[in-house]
Amino acid sequence: MRKTVLSLLAILLIAAGLIVARPVLFLAGVWWQDGKTPRSMPAAGTDDASRLNATQPAEVIRVAADPAEAEKQLADLVRRAAREGRHIAIAGAQHSMGGHTLYPGGIALDMHPFNRLALDEGKKLLTVGAGARWHEVIPFLDERGYAVSVMQTNNDFSVGGSISVNCHGWQNDMPPICGTVESFRLLTASGEIVRCSRGENQELFSLVLGGYGLFGVILEVELRVVPNDYYEAEAHPVAPRDYVKVYHELTRGHPDAGMAYGRISVAPVSFFQEASVTLLRRTATDKPTKHTLRDEQPSLLKRLVYRGEVGSDYGKNLRWWLEKQMGETAGKVLSRNQVMNEPSNLYATRDPDATDILHEYFIPASRFADFIEKSRPVFLSYRPELLNVTVRNVEPDHDTFLRYAPEEMFGLVLLFHQRRDAAAEATMKVMTRELIDVALACGGRYYLPYRPHATAEQFLRAYPQAPEFFALKRRYDPHGIFENQFYLNYGAPLAAGVEKAP
Ligand SMILES: Cc1cc2nc3c(=O)[nH]c(=O)nc-3n(C[C@H](O)[C@H](O)[C@H](O)COP(=O)(O)OP(=O)(O)OC[C@H]3O[C@@H](n4cnc5c(N)ncnc54)[C@H](O)[C@@H]3O)c2cc1C
């Protein structure tokens, strides 16, 4: 009897060891092969986060940090560009992926030093220089017990770049960032500085929000901020077809729903057939809401689990399994600032021959399940290296001219790993067009900061206000001073009355 029990114990121990050994050995292998140093971003004007847009600018101008000096410098620059027939492409943190910050042979304007911060606590209004990155803004607000109202999920981006694409994130029941912009000052193509808000220069206000740097240089921005609450994460498994219903049940009419996001499985065992909604529920705590960033540590394990997905079905299944067991924050209580203060390069590829590329499709709430069902065969036929799908809700946007959320939308953010060669790019282009067709058939749109793979016809169906947007661009900037690849890809063909070549 004793012998049998001992043998059983030994078998159990060996089995447990084998179960644990496989993921441990797998993750050790990922660590061994992973590059040890994060890649730094290319210099302003020379490329962007895609690393597929190598560009040679004629000159790079770094804006002065002192606001008065910067304003004079920029006004002189705009006058010189007009005189010499040059184009200015404005760079924030360059995380757009379609040359939105680039113009070959043009003037690259690096806005980073323009990053002053001031908070009016009474009005809960932050005044911030457009070059400031969220990782500069978050600690400043955290010191004072406040947090950003709407931003992306990572902290790398500039304020100017964020409002120029009209970003959004895990903040549920909110329109994109435009809804939190009280006003901004803009240096226009005529060299004057104007204030834009819902009450002053309203047309320009709506064009610059989501205007991709085509109407002038955004200087300071007034942003509404919110208290730095604490959240407890709870993950709810859900079938993708029920995603919207469950999301609404968890968040609508629940004032304690602080932030929320979802994931769709990219694991081969349950590809697009399982999902989860994570609710960050406000929680009462005695902890002070100031200085909450002190113990933030980047996690190596998170990176390895994420990067282990590349080229490995096992890695993809492992990540989904781990996420289902533990959720991402493993039941920890985190402040809003801690949740939003994560750099994207924690997860980014370190392989010089590859890149990570994002797509995002905005789908009306009523057609979400349809999009999941119709897009699944596209992925199964192309078998791309799809590493992650996050879902966010975006409430209707009443401020932006070139808007992607005229009604409540659910944004599906897809992260792909791609080789940096012509063949991979060509395949991605064909697949992207198919996915855009699926999104359009579901009454949806695609997000504009990423690769410019859409056809002219797809662009116009997704953004029917584009012809008027670009006509206004030419009225406000008749000499085309503010131009970039976004304009060359989408605006210039419309102006010439020709369709972009497929
Ligand atoms: C890893 C990763 C994660 C992302 N996650 C999200 C997300 O969660 N949600 C989301 O909505 N988006 C997301 N994005 C997209 C991101 O929001 C945009 O690419 C955004 O533009 C990044 O800000 P940036 O400072 O890098 O902008 P840049 O790429 O530098 O610029 C974007 C545009 O803004 C213009 N611009 C920049 N500064 C100014 C200025 N001062 N005045 C006028 N025009 C200006 C530029 O000319 C350009 O056209 C993500 C991108 C990456 C790479």
Coordinates of C-alpha atoms and ligand atoms in Angstrom, one line a residue:
M1 CA 0.0 0.0 0.0
R2 CA 2.8 2.4 1.1
K3 CA 4.7 1.5 -2.1
T4 CA 1.6 2.3 -4.3
V5 CA 1.1 5.7 -2.6
L6 CA 4.8 6.5 -3.0
S7 CA 4.7 5.5 -6.7
L8 CA 1.5 7.6 -7.3
L9 CA 3.2 10.5 -5.6
A10 CA 6.3 10.1 -7.7
I11 CA 4.2 10.0 -10.9
L12 CA 2.2 13.1 -9.8
L13 CA 5.5 14.9 -9.1
I14 CA 7.0 14.0 -12.4
A15 CA 3.7 14.9 -14.3
A16 CA 3.6 18.3 -12.4
G17 CA 7.3 18.8 -13.2
L18 CA 6.7 18.1 -16.9
I19 CA 3.7 20.4 -17.0
V20 CA 5.7 23.3 -15.4
A21 CA 8.9 22.4 -17.3
R22 CA 7.5 22.9 -20.8
P23 CA 6.4 26.6 -20.4
V24 CA 9.5 27.3 -18.3
L25 CA 11.8 25.9 -21.0
F26 CA 9.8 27.6 -23.7
L27 CA 10.0 31.0 -22.1
A28 CA 13.7 30.5 -21.3
G29 CA 14.2 29.9 -25.1
V30 CA 12.3 33.0 -25.9
W31 CA 14.5 35.0 -23.5
W32 CA 17.7 33.5 -25.1
Q33 CA 16.6 34.5 -28.6
D34 CA 15.2 37.9 -27.7
G35 CA 17.3 40.9 -28.4
K36 CA 18.6 42.3 -25.1
T37 CA 18.3 46.0 -25.9
P38 CA 15.1 47.8 -26.9
R39 CA 15.3 49.6 -30.2
S40 CA 15.2 53.4 -30.1
M41 CA 12.9 55.3 -32.3
P42 CA 14.3 56.7 -35.6
A43 CA 15.4 60.4 -35.6
A44 CA 12.5 62.8 -36.4
G45 CA 12.0 63.1 -40.2
T46 CA 13.8 59.9 -41.1
D47 CA 11.2 57.1 -40.5
D48 CA 8.4 56.2 -38.1
A49 CA 7.3 53.4 -35.9
S50 CA 6.7 51.1 -38.9
R51 CA 10.4 51.2 -39.9
L52 CA 9.1 50.8 -43.4
N53 CA 9.2 54.5 -44.3
A54 CA 12.9 55.4 -44.5
T55 CA 13.0 59.1 -45.7
Q56 CA 15.6 61.7 -46.3
P57 CA 14.4 65.2 -45.1
A58 CA 16.2 68.3 -46.4
E59 CA 16.5 69.6 -42.8
V60 CA 15.3 68.8 -39.3
I61 CA 14.3 71.7 -37.0
R62 CA 14.1 71.1 -33.3
V63 CA 11.6 73.5 -31.7
A64 CA 12.9 75.7 -28.9
A65 CA 11.7 74.8 -25.4
D66 CA 11.0 78.3 -24.4
P67 CA 7.4 79.1 -25.6
A68 CA 8.1 82.7 -26.7
E69 CA 11.3 81.7 -28.5
A70 CA 9.5 78.7 -30.1
E71 CA 6.6 80.8 -31.3
K72 CA 9.0 83.3 -33.1
Q73 CA 11.1 80.4 -34.5
L74 CA 8.0 78.7 -35.9
A75 CA 6.4 81.8 -37.4
D76 CA 9.8 82.5 -39.1
L77 CA 9.9 78.9 -40.3
V78 CA 6.4 79.0 -41.8
R79 CA 7.2 82.3 -43.6
R80 CA 10.5 80.8 -45.0
A81 CA 8.7 77.6 -46.1
A82 CA 6.1 79.8 -48.0
R83 CA 8.9 81.9 -49.6
E84 CA 11.0 78.8 -50.7
G85 CA 8.0 76.6 -51.6
R86 CA 9.0 74.0 -49.0
H87 CA 6.8 71.5 -47.0
I88 CA 6.8 71.1 -43.3
A89 CA 6.0 67.6 -41.8
I90 CA 5.4 67.8 -38.0
A91 CA 6.8 65.0 -35.8
G92 CA 5.4 64.2 -32.3
A93 CA 6.7 60.8 -31.1
Q94 CA 6.5 59.2 -34.6
H95 CA 4.3 56.3 -33.6
S96 CA 2.0 56.7 -36.7
M97 CA 3.0 54.2 -39.3
G98 CA 2.2 55.6 -42.7
G99 CA 4.7 58.4 -43.1
H100 CA 2.3 60.9 -41.3
T101 CA 5.4 62.7 -39.9
L102 CA 7.5 62.5 -43.0
Y103 CA 8.0 64.4 -46.3
P104 CA 10.9 63.4 -48.6
G105 CA 13.1 66.4 -49.1
G106 CA 10.9 68.5 -46.8
I107 CA 11.5 70.2 -43.4
A108 CA 10.9 67.9 -40.5
L109 CA 9.8 69.7 -37.3
D110 CA 10.6 67.9 -34.1
M111 CA 8.1 69.2 -31.4
H112 CA 9.5 67.2 -28.4
P113 CA 11.1 70.1 -26.5
F114 CA 7.8 72.0 -26.5
N115 CA 6.5 70.3 -23.4
R116 CA 5.6 72.7 -20.6
L117 CA 2.9 71.6 -18.1
A118 CA 0.6 73.6 -15.8
L119 CA -2.5 72.4 -13.9
D120 CA -5.5 74.6 -12.9
E121 CA -6.8 72.3 -10.1
G122 CA -10.0 74.4 -9.7
K123 CA -11.0 73.9 -13.3
K124 CA -9.4 70.5 -13.6
L125 CA -7.6 71.8 -16.8
L126 CA -4.1 70.8 -17.8
T127 CA -2.3 73.2 -20.1
V128 CA 0.4 71.2 -21.9
G129 CA 2.9 71.8 -24.7
A130 CA 2.0 69.7 -27.8
G131 CA 5.5 68.0 -27.8
A132 CA 5.0 66.5 -24.3
R133 CA 4.8 62.7 -24.1
W134 CA 2.3 61.0 -21.9
H135 CA 5.2 59.6 -19.8
E136 CA 6.0 63.2 -18.9
V137 CA 2.3 64.2 -18.3
I138 CA 1.4 61.2 -16.2
P139 CA 4.0 61.7 -13.4
F140 CA 3.1 65.4 -13.3
L141 CA -0.6 64.7 -12.8
D142 CA 0.2 61.8 -10.4
E143 CA 2.1 64.2 -8.1
R144 CA -1.2 66.2 -7.8
G145 CA -3.7 63.3 -7.6
Y146 CA -5.0 63.7 -11.1
A147 CA -4.9 61.5 -14.3
V148 CA -5.4 61.9 -18.0
S149 CA -9.0 61.5 -19.1
V150 CA -8.6 59.9 -22.5
M151 CA -5.4 58.6 -24.1
Q152 CA -4.0 55.5 -25.8
T153 CA -3.0 52.4 -23.8
N154 CA 0.7 53.3 -23.8
N155 CA 2.5 56.3 -22.6
D156 CA 5.0 56.9 -25.4
F157 CA 2.9 59.3 -27.5
S158 CA 3.0 63.1 -27.7
V159 CA -0.1 65.2 -26.9
G160 CA 0.1 66.9 -30.4
G161 CA 0.3 63.5 -32.2
S162 CA -2.5 62.1 -30.0
I163 CA -5.0 64.8 -30.8
S164 CA -3.9 64.9 -34.4
V165 CA -5.1 61.3 -34.8
N166 CA -7.9 61.7 -32.3
C167 CA -6.7 58.8 -30.2
H168 CA -8.8 56.7 -27.7
G169 CA -8.0 54.0 -25.2
W170 CA -9.5 51.9 -22.4
Q171 CA -11.6 54.7 -21.0
N172 CA -15.1 53.3 -21.4
D173 CA -18.2 55.4 -22.2
M174 CA -16.1 58.3 -23.6
P175 CA -15.7 59.7 -27.1
P176 CA -12.1 59.9 -28.4
I177 CA -9.6 62.4 -26.9
C178 CA -11.3 65.2 -28.8
G179 CA -14.1 65.2 -26.2
T180 CA -11.5 66.2 -23.5
V181 CA -9.9 69.0 -25.4
E182 CA -11.1 72.4 -24.2
S183 CA -9.0 74.5 -26.6
F184 CA -5.6 74.7 -28.2
R185 CA -3.4 77.4 -29.8
L186 CA -2.4 76.8 -33.4
L187 CA 0.3 78.4 -35.6
T188 CA -1.5 78.5 -39.0
A189 CA -0.1 78.4 -42.5
S190 CA -0.2 82.2 -42.6
G191 CA 2.1 82.4 -39.6
E192 CA -0.4 83.7 -37.1
I193 CA -1.3 82.1 -33.8
V194 CA -5.0 81.5 -33.2
R195 CA -7.0 80.0 -30.3
C196 CA -9.4 77.2 -31.3
S197 CA -12.2 75.8 -29.2
R198 CA -15.9 75.0 -29.5
G199 CA -16.6 78.7 -29.3
E200 CA -13.6 80.2 -31.2
N201 CA -12.5 79.2 -34.7
Q202 CA -14.7 76.2 -34.4
E203 CA -14.2 75.0 -38.0
L204 CA -10.4 74.9 -37.5
F205 CA -10.9 73.2 -34.1
S206 CA -12.8 70.4 -35.7
L207 CA -10.3 70.1 -38.6
V208 CA -7.2 70.0 -36.4
L209 CA -8.6 67.3 -34.1
G210 CA -7.9 64.2 -36.2
G211 CA -6.3 66.5 -38.8
Y212 CA -2.9 64.7 -39.1
G213 CA -0.8 67.9 -39.0
L214 CA -2.2 69.4 -42.1
F215 CA -3.6 72.7 -40.7
G216 CA -0.7 74.1 -38.7
V217 CA 1.4 73.5 -35.6
I218 CA -0.5 72.8 -32.4
L219 CA 1.2 74.7 -29.6
E220 CA -0.4 74.4 -26.1
V221 CA -3.5 72.3 -25.5
E222 CA -6.0 72.6 -22.7
L223 CA -7.1 69.1 -21.6
R224 CA -9.7 68.2 -19.0
V225 CA -8.3 65.8 -16.4
V226 CA -9.9 63.4 -13.9
P227 CA -9.1 62.2 -10.4
N228 CA -6.5 59.4 -10.2
D229 CA -8.8 56.6 -8.9
Y230 CA -7.8 53.1 -7.9
Y231 CA -9.1 50.1 -9.8
E232 CA -9.5 46.4 -9.3
A233 CA -9.4 44.3 -12.4
E234 CA -12.0 41.6 -13.0
A235 CA -11.9 39.5 -16.2
H236 CA -15.2 38.1 -17.6
P237 CA -14.9 35.3 -20.2
V238 CA -17.4 35.8 -23.0
A239 CA -18.2 34.4 -26.5
P240 CA -17.3 37.0 -29.1
R241 CA -20.9 37.1 -30.3
D242 CA -22.0 38.2 -26.8
Y243 CA -19.2 40.7 -26.4
V244 CA -21.2 43.9 -26.8
K245 CA -24.1 42.7 -24.7
V246 CA -21.8 41.7 -21.8
Y247 CA -19.7 44.9 -22.1
H248 CA -22.9 47.0 -21.9
E249 CA -24.2 45.0 -18.9
L250 CA -20.9 45.5 -17.1
T251 CA -20.4 49.2 -17.8
R252 CA -23.7 51.0 -18.5
G253 CA -25.4 52.5 -15.5
H254 CA -22.4 51.4 -13.3
P255 CA -20.7 54.6 -12.0
D256 CA -17.9 52.4 -10.5
A257 CA -16.9 51.1 -14.0
G258 CA -13.6 53.0 -14.3
M259 CA -12.0 51.6 -17.5
A260 CA -12.7 48.6 -19.6
Y261 CA -11.3 46.6 -22.5
G262 CA -11.5 43.3 -24.1
R263 CA -9.4 40.7 -25.8
I264 CA -10.2 38.2 -28.6
S265 CA -8.3 35.0 -28.6
V266 CA -5.6 34.6 -31.3
A267 CA -4.6 31.2 -29.9
P268 CA -5.0 28.5 -32.6
V269 CA -7.1 26.4 -30.1
S270 CA -9.8 29.1 -29.9
F271 CA -9.0 31.6 -32.6
F272 CA -11.7 34.3 -32.7
Q273 CA -14.0 32.0 -30.8
E274 CA -13.2 33.0 -27.2
A275 CA -13.0 36.5 -25.7
S276 CA -12.9 38.3 -22.4
V277 CA -14.0 41.7 -21.1
T278 CA -11.8 43.2 -18.4
L279 CA -13.5 45.7 -16.2
L280 CA -11.3 48.0 -14.1
R281 CA -13.8 48.7 -11.2
R282 CA -13.2 51.8 -9.0
T283 CA -12.4 50.6 -5.6
A284 CA -12.5 52.3 -2.2
T285 CA -9.0 52.5 -0.6
D286 CA -7.2 54.4 2.1
K287 CA -4.2 54.8 -0.1
P288 CA -3.4 58.3 -1.1
T289 CA -4.1 59.0 -4.8
K290 CA -0.9 61.0 -5.1
H291 CA 2.6 59.5 -5.9
T292 CA 1.1 56.2 -7.0
L293 CA 3.8 55.5 -9.6
R294 CA 6.6 54.8 -7.1
D295 CA 6.7 51.0 -7.3
E296 CA 6.2 50.7 -11.1
Q297 CA 8.4 47.9 -12.5
P298 CA 8.5 46.7 -16.1
S299 CA 7.8 43.0 -16.2
L300 CA 10.2 40.7 -18.1
L301 CA 7.8 37.8 -17.8
K302 CA 5.0 39.8 -19.5
R303 CA 7.4 40.5 -22.4
L304 CA 8.5 36.9 -22.8
V305 CA 4.9 35.6 -22.8
Y306 CA 4.0 38.2 -25.5
R307 CA 7.1 37.7 -27.7
G308 CA 6.8 33.9 -27.3
E309 CA 3.7 34.1 -29.6
V310 CA 5.9 34.9 -32.7
G311 CA 6.1 31.9 -34.9
S312 CA 4.7 29.6 -32.3
D313 CA 1.2 28.1 -31.9
Y314 CA 2.3 26.8 -28.5
G315 CA 3.3 30.4 -27.5
K316 CA -0.1 31.8 -28.7
N317 CA -2.0 29.1 -26.8
L318 CA 0.2 29.6 -23.7
R319 CA -0.5 33.4 -23.6
W320 CA -4.2 33.0 -23.9
W321 CA -4.3 30.2 -21.3
L322 CA -2.3 32.4 -18.9
E323 CA -4.4 35.4 -19.5
K324 CA -7.6 33.3 -18.8
Q325 CA -6.1 32.0 -15.5
M326 CA -4.6 35.2 -14.1
G327 CA -5.9 38.1 -16.1
E328 CA -3.3 40.7 -16.9
T329 CA -3.1 42.4 -13.6
A330 CA -3.5 39.2 -11.5
G331 CA -6.1 40.8 -9.2
K332 CA -3.8 43.7 -8.2
V333 CA -5.3 47.1 -7.2
L334 CA -3.8 49.7 -9.5
S335 CA -4.2 53.4 -9.8
R336 CA -5.4 54.8 -13.1
N337 CA -2.0 56.3 -13.6
Q338 CA -0.3 53.0 -13.1
V339 CA -2.6 51.4 -15.7
M340 CA -1.9 54.1 -18.3
N341 CA 1.9 54.5 -17.6
E342 CA 3.1 51.5 -19.6
P343 CA 5.6 52.0 -22.5
S344 CA 4.9 50.2 -25.7
N345 CA 8.5 49.2 -26.2
L346 CA 8.1 46.8 -23.3
Y347 CA 6.5 44.5 -25.9
A348 CA 8.0 45.7 -29.2
T349 CA 10.1 43.4 -31.4
R350 CA 13.8 43.8 -31.1
D351 CA 14.4 41.9 -34.4
P352 CA 16.0 44.4 -36.8
D353 CA 14.6 42.5 -39.8
A354 CA 11.0 42.6 -38.5
T355 CA 8.5 45.1 -37.3
D356 CA 5.2 45.1 -35.4
I357 CA 2.3 46.7 -37.3
L358 CA -1.1 47.8 -36.0
H359 CA -4.5 47.8 -37.6
E360 CA -7.7 49.1 -36.1
Y361 CA -11.3 48.6 -37.3
F362 CA -14.2 50.5 -35.8
I363 CA -17.4 48.5 -35.9
P364 CA -20.9 49.7 -34.9
A365 CA -22.1 48.0 -31.8
S366 CA -24.9 46.2 -33.6
R367 CA -22.5 44.7 -36.2
F368 CA -19.6 43.6 -33.9
A369 CA -20.5 39.8 -34.0
D370 CA -20.9 40.1 -37.8
F371 CA -17.3 41.5 -38.1
I372 CA -15.9 38.7 -36.0
E373 CA -17.6 36.0 -38.0
K374 CA -16.7 37.5 -41.4
S375 CA -13.1 38.5 -40.6
R376 CA -12.2 35.1 -39.2
P377 CA -11.9 33.3 -42.6
V378 CA -9.7 36.1 -43.9
F379 CA -7.2 35.5 -41.1
L380 CA -7.4 31.7 -41.5
S381 CA -6.6 32.0 -45.2
Y382 CA -3.6 34.4 -44.8
R383 CA -2.4 33.1 -41.5
P384 CA -0.6 36.3 -40.5
E385 CA 1.5 36.5 -37.3
L386 CA -1.4 38.1 -35.3
L387 CA -0.2 38.6 -31.8
N388 CA -3.0 40.4 -30.1
V389 CA -6.5 41.8 -30.5
T390 CA -7.8 44.3 -28.0
V391 CA -11.3 45.7 -28.0
R392 CA -12.4 49.2 -26.8
N393 CA -15.6 51.1 -26.9
V394 CA -15.8 54.6 -28.3
E395 CA -18.8 56.8 -27.8
P396 CA -20.0 59.1 -30.6
D397 CA -17.6 62.0 -31.6
H398 CA -19.4 65.3 -32.1
D399 CA -16.2 67.4 -32.4
T400 CA -14.0 66.1 -35.2
F401 CA -14.4 66.8 -38.9
L402 CA -12.7 63.6 -40.3
R403 CA -14.3 61.4 -37.6
Y404 CA -14.3 57.6 -37.3
A405 CA -17.0 57.3 -34.6
P406 CA -20.2 59.0 -35.8
E407 CA -22.0 56.5 -33.5
E408 CA -21.0 54.2 -30.7
M409 CA -18.2 52.0 -32.2
F410 CA -16.1 49.1 -30.9
G411 CA -12.5 49.4 -32.0
L412 CA -10.6 46.1 -32.6
V413 CA -6.9 46.8 -32.4
L414 CA -4.8 44.1 -34.1
L415 CA -1.1 43.8 -33.6
F416 CA 0.8 41.9 -36.3
H417 CA 4.5 40.8 -36.5
Q418 CA 5.8 41.3 -40.0
R419 CA 9.1 40.8 -41.8
R420 CA 10.6 44.1 -43.2
D421 CA 10.6 43.0 -46.8
A422 CA 8.6 43.7 -50.0
A423 CA 7.0 40.3 -50.1
A424 CA 5.6 40.6 -46.5
E425 CA 4.4 44.1 -47.2
A426 CA 2.6 43.0 -50.4
T427 CA 0.8 40.2 -48.6
M428 CA -0.2 42.5 -45.8
K429 CA -1.6 45.0 -48.3
V430 CA -3.8 42.5 -49.9
M431 CA -5.0 41.1 -46.5
T432 CA -5.6 44.6 -45.2
R433 CA -7.8 45.5 -48.1
E434 CA -9.9 42.4 -47.5
L435 CA -10.3 43.3 -43.8
I436 CA -11.3 46.8 -44.7
D437 CA -13.9 45.4 -47.1
V438 CA -15.3 43.3 -44.2
A439 CA -15.3 46.4 -41.9
L440 CA -17.1 48.5 -44.5
A441 CA -19.6 45.8 -45.2
C442 CA -20.4 45.9 -41.4
G443 CA -20.9 49.7 -41.5
G444 CA -17.5 50.2 -40.0
R445 CA -14.2 52.1 -40.7
Y446 CA -10.5 51.6 -40.4
Y447 CA -8.2 53.8 -38.4
L448 CA -6.0 56.2 -40.3
P449 CA -2.6 56.4 -38.4
Y450 CA -1.5 53.0 -39.7
R451 CA -0.2 51.7 -43.1
P452 CA -1.9 53.4 -46.1
H453 CA -3.0 50.2 -47.7
A454 CA -6.6 51.1 -48.4
T455 CA -7.7 51.9 -52.0
A456 CA -9.0 55.4 -52.7
E457 CA -12.4 53.9 -53.0
Q458 CA -12.2 52.3 -49.6
F459 CA -10.9 55.5 -48.1
L460 CA -13.9 57.5 -49.5
R461 CA -16.4 54.9 -48.3
A462 CA -14.9 54.9 -44.8
Y463 CA -14.5 58.7 -44.7
P464 CA -17.1 60.3 -46.9
Q465 CA -16.3 63.7 -45.5
A466 CA -12.7 63.4 -46.9
P467 CA -13.2 65.5 -50.2
E468 CA -14.5 68.4 -48.1
F469 CA -11.8 67.9 -45.5
F470 CA -9.0 68.2 -48.1
A471 CA -10.8 71.1 -49.9
L472 CA -10.7 72.9 -46.5
K473 CA -7.1 71.9 -46.1
R474 CA -6.3 73.7 -49.3
R475 CA -8.3 76.8 -48.3
Y476 CA -6.5 77.1 -45.0
D477 CA -3.1 76.2 -46.4
P478 CA -3.2 77.2 -50.1
H479 CA 0.6 76.8 -50.6
G480 CA 0.6 73.3 -49.1
I481 CA 3.1 74.3 -46.3
F482 CA 1.9 71.5 -44.0
E483 CA 2.2 68.3 -45.9
N484 CA 3.3 64.7 -45.2
Q485 CA 2.8 61.2 -46.6
F486 CA -0.7 61.1 -45.2
Y487 CA -1.6 64.0 -47.5
L488 CA 0.4 62.6 -50.4
N489 CA -1.4 59.2 -50.1
Y490 CA -5.0 60.4 -49.5
G491 CA -5.3 64.2 -50.2
A492 CA -3.2 64.8 -53.2
P493 CA -4.9 62.2 -55.4
L494 CA -8.3 63.7 -54.5
A495 CA -7.1 67.1 -55.4
A496 CA -5.8 65.9 -58.8
G497 CA -9.2 64.2 -59.3
V498 CA -7.5 60.9 -59.8
E499 CA -7.9 57.7 -57.9
K500 CA -4.9 56.3 -56.1
A501 CA -3.3 53.4 -58.1
P502 CA -4.4 50.1 -56.6
Ligands
LIG1 C1 2.4 50.6 -30.1 C2 1.3 51.5 -30.5 C3 0.2 51.5 -29.7 C4 -0.9 52.4 -30.1 N1 -2.0 52.4 -29.3 C5 -3.0 53.2 -29.6 C6 -4.2 53.3 -28.8 O1 -4.4 52.6 -27.8 N2 -5.2 54.1 -29.2 C7 -5.1 54.9 -30.3 O2 -6.0 55.7 -30.6 N3 -4.0 54.9 -31.1 C8 -2.9 54.1 -30.7 N4 -1.8 54.1 -31.5 C9 -1.7 55.1 -32.6 C10 -1.2 56.4 -32.0 O3 -2.2 57.0 -31.2 C11 -0.8 57.4 -33.1 O4 0.1 56.8 -34.0 C12 -0.4 58.7 -32.6 O5 -0.2 59.6 -33.7 C13 0.9 58.6 -31.8 O6 1.3 59.9 -31.3 P1 2.7 60.4 -31.8 O7 3.0 61.5 -30.9 O8 3.6 59.3 -32.0 O9 2.2 61.0 -33.2 P2 3.1 61.2 -34.5 O10 3.2 59.9 -35.2 O11 4.4 61.9 -34.2 O12 2.2 62.2 -35.4 C14 0.9 61.8 -35.8 C15 0.3 62.9 -36.6 O13 0.2 64.1 -35.8 C16 0.8 65.2 -36.4 N5 1.3 66.0 -35.3 C17 2.2 65.7 -34.3 N6 2.4 66.7 -33.5 C18 1.7 67.8 -34.0 C19 1.6 69.1 -33.6 N7 2.2 69.6 -32.5 N8 0.9 69.9 -34.3 C20 0.2 69.5 -35.4 N9 0.3 68.2 -35.9 C21 1.1 67.3 -35.1 C22 1.9 64.6 -37.3 O14 2.2 65.5 -38.3 C23 1.2 63.4 -37.8 O15 0.4 63.6 -38.9 C24 -0.7 53.2 -31.2 C25 0.4 53.2 -31.9 C26 1.5 52.4 -31.6 C27 2.7 52.3 -32.4

